[in-house]
XYZ file of C-alpha atoms in Angstrom:
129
model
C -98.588 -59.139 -22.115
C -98.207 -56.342 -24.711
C -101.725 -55.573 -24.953
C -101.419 -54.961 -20.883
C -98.430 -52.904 -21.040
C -100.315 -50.981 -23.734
C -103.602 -50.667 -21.959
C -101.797 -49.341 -18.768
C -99.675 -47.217 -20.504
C -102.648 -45.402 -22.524
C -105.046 -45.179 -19.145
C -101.903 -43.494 -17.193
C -101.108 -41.527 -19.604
C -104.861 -40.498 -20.300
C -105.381 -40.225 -16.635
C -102.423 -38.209 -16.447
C -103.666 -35.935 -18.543
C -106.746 -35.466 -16.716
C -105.280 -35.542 -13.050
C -102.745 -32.801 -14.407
C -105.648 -30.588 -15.716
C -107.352 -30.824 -12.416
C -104.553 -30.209 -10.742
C -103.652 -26.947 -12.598
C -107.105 -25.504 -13.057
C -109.374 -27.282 -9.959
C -106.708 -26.935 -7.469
C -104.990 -23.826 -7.895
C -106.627 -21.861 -5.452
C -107.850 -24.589 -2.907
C -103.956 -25.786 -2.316
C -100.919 -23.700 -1.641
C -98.156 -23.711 -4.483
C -95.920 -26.204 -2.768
C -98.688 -28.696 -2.620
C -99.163 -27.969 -6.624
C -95.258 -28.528 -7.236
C -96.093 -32.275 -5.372
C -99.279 -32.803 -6.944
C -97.333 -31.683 -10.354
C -94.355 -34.258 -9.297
C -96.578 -37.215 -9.431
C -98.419 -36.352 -12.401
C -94.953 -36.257 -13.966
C -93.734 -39.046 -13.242
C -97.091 -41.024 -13.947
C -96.486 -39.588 -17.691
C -93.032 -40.835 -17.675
C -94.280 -44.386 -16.701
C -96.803 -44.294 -19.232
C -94.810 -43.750 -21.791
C -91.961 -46.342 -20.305
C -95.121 -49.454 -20.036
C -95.650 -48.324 -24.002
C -92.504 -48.309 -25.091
C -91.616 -51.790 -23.016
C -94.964 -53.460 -25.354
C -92.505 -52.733 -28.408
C -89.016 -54.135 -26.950
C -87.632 -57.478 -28.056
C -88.256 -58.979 -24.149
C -89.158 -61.942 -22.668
C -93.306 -62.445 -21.746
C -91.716 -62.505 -17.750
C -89.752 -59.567 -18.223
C -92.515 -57.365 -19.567
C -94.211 -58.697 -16.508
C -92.131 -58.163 -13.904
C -91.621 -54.512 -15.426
C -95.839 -54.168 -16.154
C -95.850 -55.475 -11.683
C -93.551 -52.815 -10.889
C -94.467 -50.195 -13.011
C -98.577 -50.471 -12.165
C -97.341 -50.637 -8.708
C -95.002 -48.474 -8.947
C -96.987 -45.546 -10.232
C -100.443 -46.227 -7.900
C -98.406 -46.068 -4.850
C -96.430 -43.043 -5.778
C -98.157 -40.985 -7.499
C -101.238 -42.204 -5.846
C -99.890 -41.080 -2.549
C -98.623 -38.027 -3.908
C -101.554 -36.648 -4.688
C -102.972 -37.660 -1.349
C -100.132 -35.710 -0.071
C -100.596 -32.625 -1.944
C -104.370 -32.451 -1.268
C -104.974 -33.815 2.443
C -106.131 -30.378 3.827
C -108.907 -31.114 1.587
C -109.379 -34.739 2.834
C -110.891 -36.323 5.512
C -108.085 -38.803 5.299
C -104.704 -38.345 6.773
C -102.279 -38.754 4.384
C -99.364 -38.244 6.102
C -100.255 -41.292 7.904
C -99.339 -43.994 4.883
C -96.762 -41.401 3.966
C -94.103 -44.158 3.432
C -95.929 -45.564 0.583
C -94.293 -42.819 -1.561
C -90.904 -44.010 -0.971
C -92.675 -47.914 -1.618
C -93.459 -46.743 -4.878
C -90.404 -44.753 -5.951
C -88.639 -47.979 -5.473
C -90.700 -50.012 -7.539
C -90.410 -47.635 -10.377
C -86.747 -47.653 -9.886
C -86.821 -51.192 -9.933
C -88.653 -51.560 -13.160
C -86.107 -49.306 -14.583
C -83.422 -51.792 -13.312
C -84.551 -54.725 -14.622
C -85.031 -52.907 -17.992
C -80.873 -51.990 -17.521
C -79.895 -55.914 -16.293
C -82.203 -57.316 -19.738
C -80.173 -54.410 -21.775
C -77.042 -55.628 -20.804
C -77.994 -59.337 -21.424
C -79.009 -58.525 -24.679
C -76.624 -59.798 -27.992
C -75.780 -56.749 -29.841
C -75.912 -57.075 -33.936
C -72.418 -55.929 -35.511
């Protein structure tokens, strides 16, 4: 499971890089500057769950909680961010985006979730005195 968690990690955080690039230098003058604060929201938060699938490869878990946090998190970050940046580009789409707008909200929770069960396996754990 760690070599998932770090193979995720590394291509979100790669493709982070390279969605965020695009976003700054490809879209700036096709999209108006709220869409680039939303595009820039879910390239943030795809970083931030990048780095969270990483740093969950190196914490002393069990193989089914780095799973249910590597379901959630994957999830978690295609749907949101995913839809995000469907969001912040669909005047340049074909595809109405606004129709599976809900799938933002999907996603948000499933990051939050992965984040809970992170807090619940914390708080189970035996701290060394």
């Amino acid at each position: 499971m760690n070599k998932r968690l770090l193979l995720a990690g590394a291509i979100f955080g790669c493709s982070g890089v390279l969605i965020g690039a695009f976003g700054a230098h490809g879209l700036e003058k096709l999209i108006d500057i709220d869409a680039q604060a939303t595009f820039e929201t879910g390239v943030r938060y795809q970083m931030y769950h990048a780095l969270l699938l990483l740093l969950v490869s190196t914490f002393a878990l069990s193989e089914k909680t780095k799973k249910t946090i590597f379901i959630l998190g994957v999830s978690g970050v295609i749907l949101f961010s995913g839809s995000i940046y469907g969001l912040a580009t669909n005047e340049l789409t074909g595809f109405d985006f606004k129709k599976i707008a809900m799938l933002t909200p999907l996603g948000g929770t499933l990051l939050i979730a992965a984040w809970a069960v992170l807090v619940v396996q914390f708080f189970k754990m035996k701290v060394e005195k």
